[in-house]
């Protein structure tokens, strides 16, 4: 039976060279083989030039490989969004043709940024605007049986993978992961790209077991490594979800609830598991958002300040350095410690401003101590955001060295092992240039779970700081003691200097082999972090009372902050 259908007004037929062959085409489909039955000569159409010239090459690759493509193309001049579908046809005389259908989006012309294309996927990924349109349409129907889930998946390590292993490998990892996710979906489900490295799943829940089976499938995907080109990649994601109508009555509310659940997953560092929205999450997210809002104003309100924790040389018993530790006196009512606000700051560019402020304050304070006749090495923690996103980090440090006339050898930059994961090339470039000026680079929290001995050997770190967990466990058993000391000796063989941090008890001190050279101790056993004005009195009053035996044991008395007043 012959079936005919009329294509909408803006439709063209392109030839093999992608040039317009006909417009406003009428097709008939005979036994599944479409053929041209009637066409009109080329007419003036406002979007012909767009359809001929603005379709990305990657789209044509998809059409060639899979026979069709659907999605959006943006007119850079007007910023209009055109919905495009392309279908490859074979005419009766075996000529290859392309049917292109297009329609302009109604209701405004928002600014659209072209997203990445995924030529190796047999489907088109739509964007956040399309998702909102779909949600509004489904909710508008108000069907009593219409229940669905909105699941947002954020790839928090995709950028790291892309930068560390090349854009090809990173993109292929993402494509492979999308393929696995897409395999979980049915014909009624939809898949969207909502933000950079963030995707959404729209899933109707006609059967109660549908949601649980989908969640199990998602967890299984991210519990296993992804293999691309014989390389193994571990994917880290944060996933938030909301349900209609249980959590929201509108598309905007549903999206907001899913975003809040995602925010909760990120804030609590819950990876590769699905967090569903609930009322408690909303309260917690509101609290965090208030904290985030206050943090943005903390610099201008001068609520940030530094404290300094002394580092004691194990051989000489002298204070050889201090670590600058950031504090936030929020509203001048409560003091908030870095673990409670730095992760939040690192999700935005405010971390760059905070990082620059910390460097400036540390340099100014070091300059003051020099004028008092005290020369200490000063260690400053550097965030991955500063290393990978602050293009002027090197110039800022060079400027501070020049303006304050502080020797570069007095400055130590501490970076965590987490910073090193999968971005070795960029790290080596940025930090190598800074180190060439004489600034020392230390690896912080060594042994916290990401230890990469090969990278420690490949980058010339000046020192390593042993993570406090290694020391905390040392007194618990002979096995833990042996492990701690073996770990310290191994680290000592890789770099010039070792700092053991987090030392708090006499039992911990007695568990350590302190006979190594170039070894120093940092922790509450000797001193808590002090305000800047208390460092000089601490050094002067404690210089003769710090006595460490040359090998193995300590006869030091624990520091009493009452000696120099409240901290």
CSV table of N, CA and C in Angstrom, one decimal, residues 160 342 346 351-352 381-390 393 414-421 423 426-427 430:
chain,number,residue,atom,x,y,z
A,160,UNK,N,39.3,16.2,34.2
A,160,UNK,CA,40.6,15.7,34.6
A,160,UNK,C,41.1,14.6,33.6
A,342,UNK,N,36.5,25.3,52.0
A,342,UNK,CA,37.4,25.3,50.8
A,342,UNK,C,36.7,24.4,49.7
A,346,UNK,N,36.1,25.9,45.9
A,346,UNK,CA,36.8,25.3,44.8
A,346,UNK,C,35.8,25.0,43.7
A,351,UNK,N,37.8,30.8,44.6
A,351,UNK,CA,39.0,30.1,45.1
A,351,UNK,C,40.2,30.8,44.7
A,352,UNK,N,40.2,31.3,43.4
A,352,UNK,CA,41.4,32.0,42.9
A,352,UNK,C,41.6,33.3,43.7
A,381,UNK,N,49.3,26.4,51.3
A,381,UNK,CA,48.6,25.4,50.5
A,381,UNK,C,48.0,26.0,49.2
A,382,UNK,N,48.2,25.3,48.2
A,382,UNK,CA,47.8,25.7,46.8
A,382,UNK,C,46.6,24.8,46.4
A,383,UNK,N,45.5,25.3,46.0
A,383,UNK,CA,44.4,24.6,45.5
A,383,UNK,C,44.6,24.1,44.1
A,384,UNK,N,44.0,23.0,43.7
A,384,UNK,CA,44.0,22.6,42.2
A,384,UNK,C,43.4,23.7,41.3
A,385,UNK,N,42.4,24.4,41.9
A,385,UNK,CA,41.8,25.5,41.1
A,385,UNK,C,42.8,26.5,40.7
A,386,UNK,N,43.7,26.9,41.7
A,386,UNK,CA,44.8,27.9,41.4
A,386,UNK,C,45.7,27.4,40.3
A,387,UNK,N,46.1,26.1,40.4
A,387,UNK,CA,47.1,25.5,39.5
A,387,UNK,C,46.5,25.4,38.1
A,388,UNK,N,45.3,25.0,38.0
A,388,UNK,CA,44.8,24.7,36.7
A,388,UNK,C,43.9,25.8,36.0
A,389,UNK,N,43.5,26.7,36.9
A,389,UNK,CA,42.6,27.8,36.3
A,389,UNK,C,43.1,29.2,36.5
A,390,UNK,N,44.0,29.4,37.4
A,390,UNK,CA,44.6,30.8,37.6
A,390,UNK,C,45.8,30.9,36.6
A,393,UNK,N,49.0,32.7,38.1
A,393,UNK,CA,49.6,32.2,39.4
A,393,UNK,C,51.1,32.4,39.4
A,414,UNK,N,52.4,23.8,49.1
A,414,UNK,CA,52.0,22.5,49.3
A,414,UNK,C,50.8,22.1,48.4
A,415,UNK,N,50.9,21.0,47.8
A,415,UNK,CA,49.8,20.5,47.0
A,415,UNK,C,49.4,19.1,47.4
A,416,UNK,N,48.1,18.8,47.3
A,416,UNK,CA,47.7,17.5,47.8
A,416,UNK,C,47.8,16.4,46.6
A,417,UNK,N,47.8,15.2,47.0
A,417,UNK,CA,47.9,14.1,46.0
A,417,UNK,C,46.7,14.1,45.1
A,418,UNK,N,45.6,14.6,45.6
A,418,UNK,CA,44.4,14.6,44.7
A,418,UNK,C,44.6,15.5,43.5
A,419,UNK,N,45.4,16.6,43.7
A,419,UNK,CA,45.7,17.5,42.6
A,419,UNK,C,46.4,16.8,41.4
A,420,UNK,N,47.1,15.7,41.7
A,420,UNK,CA,48.0,15.1,40.7
A,420,UNK,C,47.2,14.1,39.8
A,421,UNK,N,46.1,13.7,40.2
A,421,UNK,CA,45.4,12.6,39.5
A,421,UNK,C,45.1,13.0,38.0
A,423,UNK,N,46.4,14.6,35.7
A,423,UNK,CA,46.8,15.9,35.0
A,423,UNK,C,48.2,16.2,35.2
A,426,UNK,N,50.0,19.0,32.8
A,426,UNK,CA,49.8,20.4,33.1
A,426,UNK,C,50.4,20.8,34.4
A,427,UNK,N,50.3,19.9,35.4
A,427,UNK,CA,50.9,20.1,36.7
A,427,UNK,C,52.4,20.4,36.6
A,430,UNK,N,53.1,23.9,35.0
A,430,UNK,CA,52.8,25.1,35.9
A,430,UNK,C,53.8,25.1,37.1
